[in-house]
Coordinates of C-alpha atoms and ligand atoms in Angstrom, one line a residue:
M56 CA -25.9 22.0 58.1
N57 CA -23.6 19.9 60.2
N58 CA -20.3 18.2 59.5
V59 CA -21.4 14.9 58.0
D60 CA -19.4 14.3 54.8
L61 CA -21.9 13.2 52.1
S62 CA -19.4 13.1 49.3
T63 CA -19.1 9.8 47.3
Q64 CA -17.8 8.5 44.0
I65 CA -19.1 6.2 41.3
A66 CA -16.4 4.5 39.2
G67 CA -13.9 7.0 40.3
V68 CA -16.1 10.0 39.3
A69 CA -16.4 12.2 42.4
L70 CA -19.8 13.3 43.5
D71 CA -20.2 16.2 46.0
S72 CA -23.2 14.5 47.6
Y73 CA -25.1 11.2 47.8
I74 CA -28.2 12.4 45.9
M75 CA -28.8 13.0 42.2
N76 CA -31.7 13.0 39.9
A77 CA -32.8 9.8 38.2
S78 CA -33.2 9.3 34.5
G79 CA -37.0 9.9 34.4
P80 CA -38.7 13.1 35.2
K81 CA -37.7 16.6 34.0
C82 CA -34.4 15.7 32.4
T83 CA -35.3 15.6 28.7
N84 CA -34.3 19.0 27.3
L85 CA -31.5 21.5 27.9
E86 CA -33.8 23.8 30.0
E87 CA -34.7 20.9 32.3
L88 CA -31.1 19.7 32.5
T89 CA -30.0 23.2 33.3
V90 CA -32.4 23.3 36.3
I91 CA -30.8 20.1 37.5
G92 CA -27.3 21.6 36.9
E93 CA -28.3 24.6 39.1
S94 CA -29.8 22.4 41.9
N95 CA -28.0 20.4 44.6
S96 CA -28.3 17.2 42.5
A97 CA -24.8 15.7 42.7
A98 CA -24.8 15.0 39.0
I99 CA -26.8 15.8 35.9
M100 CA -28.5 12.6 34.6
T101 CA -30.3 12.7 31.2
K102 CA -33.5 11.1 30.2
S103 CA -32.9 7.7 28.5
C104 CA -32.2 8.4 24.8
T105 CA -32.7 6.4 21.7
I106 CA -31.2 6.6 18.2
A107 CA -34.0 8.9 16.9
P108 CA -36.0 11.5 18.7
R109 CA -39.3 10.2 20.1
E110 CA -42.6 11.8 21.1
G111 CA -43.3 8.9 23.5
N112 CA -46.6 7.3 24.3
P113 CA -50.1 8.9 24.0
L114 CA -51.4 11.0 26.8
P115 CA -52.4 10.7 29.6
R116 CA -49.3 8.7 30.3
Y117 CA -48.4 9.9 33.9
Q118 CA -50.7 10.2 37.0
D119 CA -49.8 11.1 40.5
L120 CA -50.9 8.6 43.2
P121 CA -51.1 9.1 46.9
L122 CA -47.8 7.4 47.5
G123 CA -46.1 7.8 44.2
S124 CA -47.1 7.7 40.6
I125 CA -47.8 5.4 37.6
Q126 CA -46.3 6.3 34.2
S127 CA -45.9 4.9 30.8
M128 CA -43.9 7.7 29.1
G129 CA -42.5 5.6 26.3
L130 CA -39.1 7.2 26.3
P131 CA -39.9 10.6 24.9
N132 CA -36.4 12.1 24.2
L133 CA -34.5 14.3 21.7
G134 CA -32.4 11.5 20.2
Y135 CA -28.9 10.8 21.3
K136 CA -27.2 13.3 19.0
A137 CA -28.9 16.1 20.8
Y138 CA -27.6 14.9 24.2
L139 CA -24.1 14.6 22.7
E140 CA -24.3 18.2 21.6
M141 CA -25.5 19.3 25.0
I142 CA -22.6 17.8 27.0
P143 CA -20.2 20.9 26.8
A144 CA -23.0 23.2 28.1
L145 CA -24.0 20.7 30.8
K146 CA -20.4 20.3 31.9
Q147 CA -20.3 24.1 32.7
H148 CA -22.2 23.4 35.9
G149 CA -19.1 21.8 37.3
K150 CA -20.6 18.5 38.2
P151 CA -20.6 15.0 36.6
V152 CA -22.8 14.5 33.6
V153 CA -24.3 11.0 33.2
V154 CA -26.0 10.0 30.0
S155 CA -28.7 7.3 30.0
I156 CA -29.2 5.4 26.8
S157 CA -32.0 2.9 25.9
G158 CA -31.5 1.4 22.5
F159 CA -34.1 -0.9 21.0
S160 CA -31.4 -3.4 19.9
V161 CA -27.8 -4.4 20.6
E162 CA -26.9 -2.5 17.5
D163 CA -28.6 0.7 18.8
N164 CA -26.8 0.5 22.1
I165 CA -23.4 -0.1 20.3
E166 CA -24.0 3.0 18.2
M167 CA -24.9 5.2 21.2
V168 CA -22.3 3.8 23.6
S169 CA -19.6 4.3 20.9
A170 CA -20.6 7.9 20.4
F171 CA -20.7 8.7 24.1
Q172 CA -17.3 7.0 24.6
Q173 CA -15.8 9.7 22.4
S174 CA -17.5 12.5 24.4
D175 CA -16.8 14.3 27.6
V176 CA -19.7 12.6 29.4
D177 CA -18.5 11.2 32.8
L178 CA -20.6 8.0 33.1
I179 CA -22.9 6.0 30.8
E180 CA -25.9 4.3 32.3
V181 CA -27.5 1.8 29.9
N182 CA -31.2 1.3 30.6
F183 CA -32.1 -2.4 30.3
S184 CA -35.4 -2.0 32.0
C185 CA -37.9 0.3 30.4
P186 CA -41.2 -1.5 30.6
N187 CA -43.2 0.9 28.5
I188 CA -42.4 0.2 24.9
V189 CA -45.1 -1.8 23.1
G190 CA -43.6 -4.9 21.6
K191 CA -40.3 -4.6 23.4
A192 CA -39.4 -6.8 26.3
Q193 CA -37.3 -5.5 29.2
V194 CA -33.8 -6.7 28.4
A195 CA -33.1 -7.1 32.1
Y196 CA -35.6 -9.9 32.3
D197 CA -34.0 -11.8 29.4
F198 CA -30.7 -13.1 30.7
E199 CA -29.4 -14.3 27.3
Q200 CA -30.1 -10.9 25.7
T201 CA -28.5 -9.2 28.7
E202 CA -25.3 -11.2 28.3
K203 CA -25.2 -10.5 24.6
S204 CA -25.7 -6.8 25.1
L205 CA -23.1 -6.6 27.9
A206 CA -20.5 -8.4 25.8
A207 CA -21.0 -5.8 23.0
I208 CA -21.3 -2.6 24.9
T209 CA -18.5 -3.1 27.5
A210 CA -15.9 -3.6 24.8
L211 CA -16.2 -0.1 23.2
G212 CA -14.0 2.1 25.4
D213 CA -12.8 2.9 28.9
K214 CA -15.6 5.3 30.0
P215 CA -17.4 3.6 32.9
I216 CA -20.6 1.8 32.0
G217 CA -23.5 1.1 34.4
I218 CA -26.7 -0.9 33.8
K219 CA -30.1 0.2 35.0
L220 CA -31.9 -3.0 36.1
A221 CA -35.5 -3.9 36.5
P222 CA -36.7 -5.0 39.9
Y223 CA -36.2 -8.7 40.7
F224 CA -38.4 -10.7 43.0
D225 CA -36.8 -14.1 43.2
M226 CA -33.4 -15.1 44.7
S227 CA -32.6 -17.2 41.6
H228 CA -32.9 -14.1 39.4
F229 CA -30.6 -12.0 41.7
I230 CA -28.0 -14.8 41.5
A231 CA -28.3 -15.3 37.8
M232 CA -28.0 -11.6 37.0
A233 CA -25.1 -11.1 39.5
N234 CA -23.2 -14.0 37.8
I235 CA -23.7 -12.4 34.4
L236 CA -22.6 -9.0 35.6
K237 CA -19.4 -10.4 37.1
R238 CA -18.3 -11.6 33.7
Y239 CA -18.1 -8.1 32.3
P240 CA -16.4 -4.8 33.2
V241 CA -19.7 -3.2 34.4
K242 CA -18.7 -0.4 36.9
F243 CA -22.1 0.1 38.5
I244 CA -25.7 -1.0 38.5
T245 CA -28.7 1.2 39.2
C246 CA -31.5 -0.5 41.1
I247 CA -34.4 -0.2 40.4
N248 CA -36.5 1.0 37.5
S249 CA -40.2 1.3 38.1
I250 CA -42.2 -1.9 38.7
G251 CA -43.5 -2.5 35.2
N252 CA -46.9 -3.3 33.9
T253 CA -49.0 -2.4 37.0
L254 CA -52.6 -1.3 36.6
V255 CA -54.4 1.5 38.5
I256 CA -58.2 1.6 37.9
D257 CA -60.5 4.5 38.5
P258 CA -63.7 2.8 39.9
I259 CA -65.8 5.9 39.2
T260 CA -65.0 6.1 35.4
E261 CA -64.4 2.3 35.3
Q262 CA -61.3 3.1 33.3
P263 CA -57.5 2.8 33.7
I264 CA -55.9 6.1 34.7
I265 CA -53.3 6.2 32.0
K266 CA -53.8 5.5 28.3
P267 CA -50.8 3.6 26.9
K268 CA -50.8 -0.2 26.9
G269 CA -54.4 -0.4 28.1
G270 CA -53.4 1.3 31.3
F271 CA -50.4 -0.9 32.2
G272 CA -47.5 1.3 33.4
G273 CA -44.5 1.5 35.7
L274 CA -45.3 2.0 39.4
C275 CA -43.0 4.6 41.1
G276 CA -42.5 6.3 44.4
E277 CA -42.9 5.2 48.0
Y278 CA -44.8 2.1 47.0
I279 CA -41.7 0.6 45.6
K280 CA -39.1 1.5 48.3
P281 CA -39.1 -2.0 49.9
I282 CA -38.4 -3.6 46.6
G283 CA -35.6 -1.1 45.7
L284 CA -34.0 -1.7 49.1
A285 CA -34.2 -5.5 48.7
N286 CA -32.6 -5.3 45.2
V287 CA -29.8 -3.1 46.4
R288 CA -29.2 -5.3 49.4
A289 CA -29.3 -8.6 47.4
F290 CA -26.9 -7.3 44.7
R291 CA -24.6 -5.8 47.3
Q292 CA -24.3 -9.2 49.0
L293 CA -23.8 -11.1 45.6
L294 CA -21.4 -8.7 43.8
D295 CA -17.8 -7.9 44.5
D296 CA -17.0 -4.3 45.5
D297 CA -15.7 -3.5 42.0
I298 CA -19.4 -3.1 40.9
Q299 CA -21.0 -0.2 42.7
I300 CA -24.7 0.3 43.2
I301 CA -26.9 3.4 42.8
G302 CA -30.2 3.0 44.7
V303 CA -33.4 4.4 43.4
G304 CA -37.1 3.8 44.3
G305 CA -39.2 5.8 46.7
I306 CA -36.6 8.2 48.1
S307 CA -38.5 11.3 49.3
N308 CA -36.6 12.2 52.5
G309 CA -33.3 11.8 54.2
V310 CA -34.3 8.7 56.2
D311 CA -35.2 7.0 52.9
A312 CA -31.7 7.8 51.6
F313 CA -30.2 6.5 54.8
E314 CA -32.0 3.2 54.5
Y315 CA -30.5 2.8 51.0
L316 CA -27.1 3.6 52.5
L317 CA -27.6 0.8 55.0
A318 CA -28.6 -1.6 52.2
G319 CA -25.3 -0.8 50.5
A320 CA -26.0 2.0 47.9
D321 CA -23.0 4.1 46.9
A322 CA -25.3 6.9 45.8
V323 CA -29.0 7.4 45.3
Q324 CA -31.3 8.8 42.6
V325 CA -34.6 10.6 43.1
A326 CA -37.3 10.5 40.5
T327 CA -40.9 10.8 41.7
C328 CA -40.2 13.2 44.5
F329 CA -38.4 15.5 42.0
E330 CA -41.3 15.2 39.7
K331 CA -43.8 16.2 42.4
Q332 CA -41.7 18.7 44.4
G333 CA -39.2 20.2 42.0
P334 CA -35.4 20.8 42.3
N335 CA -35.3 22.0 45.9
C336 CA -35.9 18.4 46.9
F337 CA -32.2 17.5 46.4
Q338 CA -31.0 20.1 49.0
R339 CA -33.8 19.1 51.4
I340 CA -33.1 15.4 51.2
E341 CA -29.3 16.0 51.5
A342 CA -29.8 18.2 54.7
E343 CA -32.2 15.7 56.2
L344 CA -29.7 12.8 55.6
A345 CA -26.9 14.8 57.1
L346 CA -28.9 15.7 60.1
F347 CA -30.1 12.1 60.7
M348 CA -26.6 10.8 60.4
A349 CA -25.2 13.5 62.6
N350 CA -27.7 12.7 65.3
K351 CA -26.5 9.0 65.1
G352 CA -22.9 10.1 65.5
Y353 CA -21.8 9.3 62.0
D354 CA -19.2 11.4 60.2
C355 CA -19.3 10.1 56.6
L356 CA -21.2 7.7 54.4
A357 CA -18.7 4.9 54.9
D358 CA -19.6 4.7 58.6
A359 CA -23.0 3.2 57.6
K360 CA -22.7 2.0 54.0
G361 CA -23.9 -1.6 53.8
R362 CA -23.9 -1.9 57.5
L363 CA -27.5 -3.2 57.9
K364 CA -27.5 -4.9 61.3
P365 CA -28.9 -8.4 61.8
L366 CA -32.1 -8.7 63.8
Ligands
SIN580 C1 -40.4 5.8 30.0 O1 -39.9 6.7 29.4 O2 -41.3 5.1 29.6 C2 -39.7 5.5 31.4 C3 -38.3 5.1 31.2 C4 -38.0 3.8 31.9 O3 -38.9 3.2 32.6 O4 -36.9 3.4 31.8

């Protein structure tokens, strides 16, 4: 390794490195979260939880694709009380623990945020963007609902709250969402969730390749990196510095992480690459990022953060 300092912080919570797991693959039970605790992931991020345990959507609900994956997991999780109970064990790994919650109503999110506010968890990420629940719209695409939810969940305690956003594709939506976020004490946003409701068809079988929702699912991995970068960049330009940004979407090597750094991300999360390659990916991406930055003469993340150069 070289001397590039990859340490960072989110809402004052120190992270030893720039790279952590995303709420998504392999972070649902204690065994999986322990593997993340023992890896180089800078934090332990849980699967998005709901009030009650969920089996999730019918199988097959995940398929690898050449440059990523499509999934419609449907929030399989153990229910929030199980994650509350796990926090002391997870904290033993000596790194921050981040809980992801994904209620089906404002009331659900109030119940879960209130409970985690009383716990030793370090950060709370509220998922406003799961595209895979039949009959439930993504909160992040409903600005009225977003505002109502933010008003309720940011008033429940001092533990830092972040929001996982859906990808946006129109400048008016970036501006509208940024203006809402500025009105509440949101400490960070996580950009982006998968691109929801995409369809991959197998021309041989003439069927979709996943079962839930007639084959509609979230597109993940390298396909979505340009969209993730644009969302991080747009929000970095629109928000004040008191709202930090965690980048996610298509990071599978150190150069990908560096691109998110240039766009303005304070930390990044890895989902599909972790799903496909396992926990060693965190150490590899970290080493690649450090080497790439060292070769450019950078000493620390701040040297390049948000410093995308004009063409
Ligand atoms: C899922 O469990 O369906 C994925 C979670 C998400 O997209 O937020």
